Coordinates of C-alpha atoms and ligand atoms in Angstrom, one line a residue:
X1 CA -53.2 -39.0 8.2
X2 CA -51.3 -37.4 5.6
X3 CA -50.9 -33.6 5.8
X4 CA -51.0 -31.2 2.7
X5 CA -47.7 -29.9 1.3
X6 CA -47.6 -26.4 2.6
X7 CA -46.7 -23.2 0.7
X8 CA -47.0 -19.4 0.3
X9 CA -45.8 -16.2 -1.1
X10 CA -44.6 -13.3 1.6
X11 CA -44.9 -9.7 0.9
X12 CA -46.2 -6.3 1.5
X13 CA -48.9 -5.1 0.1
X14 CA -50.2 -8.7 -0.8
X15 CA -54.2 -8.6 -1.4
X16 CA -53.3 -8.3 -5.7
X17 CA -51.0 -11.2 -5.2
X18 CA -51.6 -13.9 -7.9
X19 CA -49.5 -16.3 -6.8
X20 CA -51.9 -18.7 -5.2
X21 CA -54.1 -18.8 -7.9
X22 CA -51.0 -19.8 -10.3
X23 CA -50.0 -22.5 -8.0
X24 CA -53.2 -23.8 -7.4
X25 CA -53.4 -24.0 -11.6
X26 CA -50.1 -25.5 -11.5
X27 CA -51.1 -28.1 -8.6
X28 CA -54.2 -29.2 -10.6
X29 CA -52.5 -29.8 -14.1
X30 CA -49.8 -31.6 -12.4
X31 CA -52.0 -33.5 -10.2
X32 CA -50.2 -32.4 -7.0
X33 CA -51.9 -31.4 -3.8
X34 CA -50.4 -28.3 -2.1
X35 CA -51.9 -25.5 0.2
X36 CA -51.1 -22.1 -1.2
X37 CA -51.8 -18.9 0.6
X38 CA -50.5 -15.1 0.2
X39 CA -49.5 -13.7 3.4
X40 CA -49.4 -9.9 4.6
X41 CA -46.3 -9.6 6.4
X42 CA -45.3 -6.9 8.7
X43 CA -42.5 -5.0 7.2
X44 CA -40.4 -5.6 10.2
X45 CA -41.4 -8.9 10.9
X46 CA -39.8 -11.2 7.7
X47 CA -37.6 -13.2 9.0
X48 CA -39.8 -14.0 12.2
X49 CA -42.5 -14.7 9.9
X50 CA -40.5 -17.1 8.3
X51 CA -39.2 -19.3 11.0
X52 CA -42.8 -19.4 11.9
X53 CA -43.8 -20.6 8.9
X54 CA -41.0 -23.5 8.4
X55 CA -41.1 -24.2 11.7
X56 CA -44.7 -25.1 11.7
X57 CA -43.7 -27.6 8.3
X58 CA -44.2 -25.3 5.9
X59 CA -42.0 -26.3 2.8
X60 CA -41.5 -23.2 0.3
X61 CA -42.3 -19.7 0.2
X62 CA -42.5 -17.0 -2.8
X63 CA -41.2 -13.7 -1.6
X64 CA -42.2 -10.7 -3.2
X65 CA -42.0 -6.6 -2.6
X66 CA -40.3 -5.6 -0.3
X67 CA -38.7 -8.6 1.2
X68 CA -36.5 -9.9 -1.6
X69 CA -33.1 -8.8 0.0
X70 CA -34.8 -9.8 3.3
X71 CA -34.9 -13.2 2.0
X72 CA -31.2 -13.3 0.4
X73 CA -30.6 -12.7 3.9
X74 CA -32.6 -14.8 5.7
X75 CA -31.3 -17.8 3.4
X76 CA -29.1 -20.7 5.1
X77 CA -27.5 -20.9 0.9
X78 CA -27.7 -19.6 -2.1
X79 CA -28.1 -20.9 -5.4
X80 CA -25.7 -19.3 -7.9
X81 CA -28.6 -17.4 -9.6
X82 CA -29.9 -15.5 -6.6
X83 CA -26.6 -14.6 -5.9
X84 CA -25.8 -13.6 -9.1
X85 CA -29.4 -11.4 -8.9
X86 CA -28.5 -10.4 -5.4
X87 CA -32.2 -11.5 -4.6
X88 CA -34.2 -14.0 -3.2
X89 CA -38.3 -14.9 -4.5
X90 CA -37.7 -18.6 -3.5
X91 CA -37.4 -20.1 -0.5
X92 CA -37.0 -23.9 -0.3
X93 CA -36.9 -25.9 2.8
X94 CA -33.8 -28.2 2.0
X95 CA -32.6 -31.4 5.0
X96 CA -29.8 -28.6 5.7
X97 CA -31.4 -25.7 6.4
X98 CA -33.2 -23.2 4.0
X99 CA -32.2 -22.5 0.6
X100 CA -32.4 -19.0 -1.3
X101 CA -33.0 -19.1 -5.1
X102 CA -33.8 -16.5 -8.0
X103 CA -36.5 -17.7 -10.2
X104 CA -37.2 -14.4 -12.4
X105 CA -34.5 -14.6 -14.4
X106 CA -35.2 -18.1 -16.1
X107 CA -39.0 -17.3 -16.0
X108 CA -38.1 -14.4 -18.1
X109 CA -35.9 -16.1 -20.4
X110 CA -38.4 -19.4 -20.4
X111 CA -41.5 -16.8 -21.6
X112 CA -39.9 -14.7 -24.1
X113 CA -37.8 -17.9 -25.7
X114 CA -40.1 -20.7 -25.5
X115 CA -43.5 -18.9 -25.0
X116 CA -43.1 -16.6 -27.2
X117 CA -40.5 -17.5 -29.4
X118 CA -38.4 -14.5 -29.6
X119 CA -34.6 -15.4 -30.5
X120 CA -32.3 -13.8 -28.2
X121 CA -29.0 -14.6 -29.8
X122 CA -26.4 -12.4 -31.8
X123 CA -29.4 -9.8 -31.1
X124 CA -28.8 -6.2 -29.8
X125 CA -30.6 -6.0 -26.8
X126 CA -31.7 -2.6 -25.0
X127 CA -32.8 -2.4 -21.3
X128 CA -34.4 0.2 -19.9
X129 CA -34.0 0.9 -16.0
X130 CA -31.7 0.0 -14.0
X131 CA -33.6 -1.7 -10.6
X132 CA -33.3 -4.9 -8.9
X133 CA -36.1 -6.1 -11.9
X134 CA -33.1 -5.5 -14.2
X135 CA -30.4 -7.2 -12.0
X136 CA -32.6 -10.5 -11.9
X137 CA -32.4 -11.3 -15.9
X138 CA -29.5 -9.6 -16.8
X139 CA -26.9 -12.6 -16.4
X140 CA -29.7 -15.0 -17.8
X141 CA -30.0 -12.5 -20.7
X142 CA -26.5 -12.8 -21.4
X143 CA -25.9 -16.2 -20.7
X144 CA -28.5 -16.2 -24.1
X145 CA -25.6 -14.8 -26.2
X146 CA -27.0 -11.8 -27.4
X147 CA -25.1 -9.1 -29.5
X148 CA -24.8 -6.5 -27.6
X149 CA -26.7 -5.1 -24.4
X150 CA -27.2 -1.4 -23.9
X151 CA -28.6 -0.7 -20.1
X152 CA -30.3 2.7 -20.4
X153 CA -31.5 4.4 -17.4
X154 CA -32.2 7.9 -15.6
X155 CA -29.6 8.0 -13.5
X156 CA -27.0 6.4 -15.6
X157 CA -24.6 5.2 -12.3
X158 CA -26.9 3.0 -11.2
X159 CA -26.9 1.2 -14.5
X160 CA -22.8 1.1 -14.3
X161 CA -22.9 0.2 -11.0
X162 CA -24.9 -3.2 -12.2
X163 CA -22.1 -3.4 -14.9
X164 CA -19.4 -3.9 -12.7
X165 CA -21.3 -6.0 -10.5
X166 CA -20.9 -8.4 -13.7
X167 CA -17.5 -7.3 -14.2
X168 CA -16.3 -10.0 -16.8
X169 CA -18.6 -9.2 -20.0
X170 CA -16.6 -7.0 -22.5
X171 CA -17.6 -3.4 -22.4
X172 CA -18.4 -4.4 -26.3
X173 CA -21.3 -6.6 -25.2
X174 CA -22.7 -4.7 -22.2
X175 CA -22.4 -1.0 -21.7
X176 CA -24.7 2.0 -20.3
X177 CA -26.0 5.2 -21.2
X178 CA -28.9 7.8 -20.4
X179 CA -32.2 7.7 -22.4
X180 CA -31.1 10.4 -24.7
X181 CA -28.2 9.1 -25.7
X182 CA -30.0 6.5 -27.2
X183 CA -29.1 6.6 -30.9
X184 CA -29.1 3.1 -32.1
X185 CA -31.8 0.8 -33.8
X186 CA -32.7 -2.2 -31.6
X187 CA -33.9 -5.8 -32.6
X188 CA -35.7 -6.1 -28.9
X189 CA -36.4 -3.5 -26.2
X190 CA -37.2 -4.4 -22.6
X191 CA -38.6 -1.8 -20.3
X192 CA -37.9 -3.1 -16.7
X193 CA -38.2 0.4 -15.2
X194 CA -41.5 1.2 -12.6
X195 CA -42.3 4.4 -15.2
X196 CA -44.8 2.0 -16.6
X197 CA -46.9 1.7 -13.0
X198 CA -47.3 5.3 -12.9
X199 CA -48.4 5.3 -17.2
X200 CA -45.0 7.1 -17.4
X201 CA -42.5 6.2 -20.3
X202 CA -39.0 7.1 -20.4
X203 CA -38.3 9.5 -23.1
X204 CA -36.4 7.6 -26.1
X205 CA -36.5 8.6 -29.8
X206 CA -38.7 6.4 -32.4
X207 CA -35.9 5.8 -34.3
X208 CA -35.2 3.2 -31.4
X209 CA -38.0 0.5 -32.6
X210 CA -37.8 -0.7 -36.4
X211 CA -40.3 -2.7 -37.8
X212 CA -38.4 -6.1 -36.7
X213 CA -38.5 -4.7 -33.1
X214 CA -39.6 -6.7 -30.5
X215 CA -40.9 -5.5 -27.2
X216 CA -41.2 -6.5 -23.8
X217 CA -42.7 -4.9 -21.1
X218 CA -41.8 -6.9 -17.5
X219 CA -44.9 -5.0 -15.8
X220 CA -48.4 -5.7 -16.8
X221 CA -51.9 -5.0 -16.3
X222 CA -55.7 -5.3 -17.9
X223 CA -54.5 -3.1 -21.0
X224 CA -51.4 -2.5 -23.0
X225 CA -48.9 -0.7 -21.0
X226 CA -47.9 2.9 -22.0
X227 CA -44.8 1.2 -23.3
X228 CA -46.3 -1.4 -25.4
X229 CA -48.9 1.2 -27.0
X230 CA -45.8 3.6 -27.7
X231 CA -43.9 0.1 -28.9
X232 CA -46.7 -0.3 -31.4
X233 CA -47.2 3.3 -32.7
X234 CA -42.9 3.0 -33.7
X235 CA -44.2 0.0 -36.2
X236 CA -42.5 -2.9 -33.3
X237 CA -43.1 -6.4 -34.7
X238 CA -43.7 -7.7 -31.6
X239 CA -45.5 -6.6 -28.1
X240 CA -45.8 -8.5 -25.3
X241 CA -45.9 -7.8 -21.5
X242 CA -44.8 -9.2 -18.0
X243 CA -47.6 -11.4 -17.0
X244 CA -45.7 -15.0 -19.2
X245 CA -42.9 -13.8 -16.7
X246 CA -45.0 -13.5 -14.2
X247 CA -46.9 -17.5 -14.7
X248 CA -42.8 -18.5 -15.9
X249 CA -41.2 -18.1 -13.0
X250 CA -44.0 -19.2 -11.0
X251 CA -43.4 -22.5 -12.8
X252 CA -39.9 -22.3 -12.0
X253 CA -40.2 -21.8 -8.2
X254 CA -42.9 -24.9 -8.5
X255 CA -40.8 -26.9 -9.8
X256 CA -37.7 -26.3 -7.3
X257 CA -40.2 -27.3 -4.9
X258 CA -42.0 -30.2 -6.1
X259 CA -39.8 -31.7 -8.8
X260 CA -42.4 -31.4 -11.8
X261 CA -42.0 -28.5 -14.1
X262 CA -45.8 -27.2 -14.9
X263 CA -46.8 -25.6 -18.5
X264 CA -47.3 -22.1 -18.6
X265 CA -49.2 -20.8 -22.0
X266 CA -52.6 -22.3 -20.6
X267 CA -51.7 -20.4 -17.3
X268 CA -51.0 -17.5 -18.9
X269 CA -53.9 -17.6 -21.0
X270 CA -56.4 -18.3 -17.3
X271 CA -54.8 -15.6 -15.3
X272 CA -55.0 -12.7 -18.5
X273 CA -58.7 -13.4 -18.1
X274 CA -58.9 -12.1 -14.8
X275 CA -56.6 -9.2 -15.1
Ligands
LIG301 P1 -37.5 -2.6 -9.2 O1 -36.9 -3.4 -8.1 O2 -39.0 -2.9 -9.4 O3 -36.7 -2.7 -10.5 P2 -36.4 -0.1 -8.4 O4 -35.2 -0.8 -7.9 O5 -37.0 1.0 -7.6 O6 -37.6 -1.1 -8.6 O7 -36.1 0.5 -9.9 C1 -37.0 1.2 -10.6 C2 -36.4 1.5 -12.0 O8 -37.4 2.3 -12.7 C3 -35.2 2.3 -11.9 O9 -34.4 2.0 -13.1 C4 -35.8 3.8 -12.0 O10 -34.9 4.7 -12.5 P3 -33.8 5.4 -11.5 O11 -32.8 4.4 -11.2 O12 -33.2 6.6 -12.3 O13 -34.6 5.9 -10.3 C5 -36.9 3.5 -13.0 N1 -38.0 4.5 -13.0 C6 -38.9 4.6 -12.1 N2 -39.8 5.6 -12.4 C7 -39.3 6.1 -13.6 C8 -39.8 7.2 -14.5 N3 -40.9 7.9 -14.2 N4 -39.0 7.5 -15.6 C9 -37.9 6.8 -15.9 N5 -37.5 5.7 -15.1 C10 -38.1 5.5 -14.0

């Protein structure tokens, strides 16, 4: 009898979790057969919940709020990215032991790149926020070769302290500031704050956006974010939000696990119809 190749995402809330119907999409394109469920786990309980899982031959796990440092933890190693995010949403059951990786990063890279063709090089880049969404794409983001980064966030230490957590990028390339300080033009403008959750929008001038701006949002939702509609009313070129990130690094975790790297834009394009 041959059992089915078992998988799941952790976190807490779970019930919006999209992650097993991306899988399942990836497992039918791909023609593998894999068992996908999202677990609620007790917010004390990770890394019992864990063993449990691999222990009863589960093989990978996607970990999502509020277990990702749980996870970097929990890991037996680390690939270089999640310890460059300082993060774990991938968990891969390895012959020695369990291994900790960061997907998000390359997913968000993958989506705006190759999905939706946004160049990324000798651009000047602006970030807003300063969170652990931020830490997971900022070395992949740089590793792209952009111009210049600016992190801008509301309490500007935090985005320093994420600076010298890179500590060998030129202050030229990478530097921080608060929102208002903000007095530059930018070719591409990524909100990776929460404001957007809550329909807020951090306060930034419309002399930010020109009319070869492009915008990213990494949250998403049924409509455009507050950010994208405020992106669009500043003349952006380009608007786009988190869920290609969202279907990307899916993908990516995937194919850690099961060696065969699914496509995304017909994903992406199933899953926006049931937002
Ligand atoms: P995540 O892990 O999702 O990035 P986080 O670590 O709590 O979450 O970070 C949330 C980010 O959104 C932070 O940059 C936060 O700004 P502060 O560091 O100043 O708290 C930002 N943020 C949340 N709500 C905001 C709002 N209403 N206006 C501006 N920034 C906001």
């Amino acid at each position: 009898m041959t059992t089915i190749p078992r998988y799941a995402v952790f976190g807490n809330p779970i019930h919006h979790s999209k992650s097993p119907v991306l899988h399942q999409a990836f497992a039918k394109q791909t023609g593998e057969s894999i068992a996908y469920t999202a677990e609620l786990v007790d917010i004390n309980e990770f890394s019992s919940a864990a063993d449990q899982f691999f222990n009863q031959g589960g093989l990978g796990l996607n970990i999502t709020v509020p277990f990702k440092i749980d996870a970097l933890h929990y890991a037996d190693t680390l690939t270089d990215r999640a310890k460059k995010a300082g993060a774990v949403n991938t968990l891969i059951k390895k012959n020695n032991g369990i291994e900790g990786d960061n997907t998000d990063g390359a997913g968000f890279i993958y989506d705006v790149t190759q999905n939706l063709q946004w160049t990324l090089t000798n651009k000047r880049i602006l970030v807003l926020g300063a969170g652990g969404a931020v830490r997971g794409i900022l070395d992949p983001l740089l590793q792209t070769k952009p111009q210049k980064i600016v992190i801008a966030n509301r309490t500007v230490a935090k985005a320093q302290r994420l600076i010298e957590d890179i500590n060998t990028t030129p202050e030229t390339i990478l530097s921080a500031c608060h929102y208002s300080d903000i007095n530059d033009t930018f070719d591409m403008i990524i909100n990776g704050t929460s404001a957007s959750l809550h329909g807020d929008l951090p306060a930034l001038p419309n002399t930010t956006i020109s009319n070869n701006s492009s915008c990213y949002d990494m949250m998403y939702g049924e409509k455009p974010t507050v950010f994208m509609q405020w992106a669009v009313q500043c003349g952006a070129e380009k608007v786009a939000d988190g869920l290609g990130m969202l279907v990307c690094q899916g993908a990516e975790s995937f194919y850690q696990w099961r060696g065969i790297k699914p496509k995304t834009q017909s994903v992406i394009d199933q899953l926006r119809l049931t937002l």
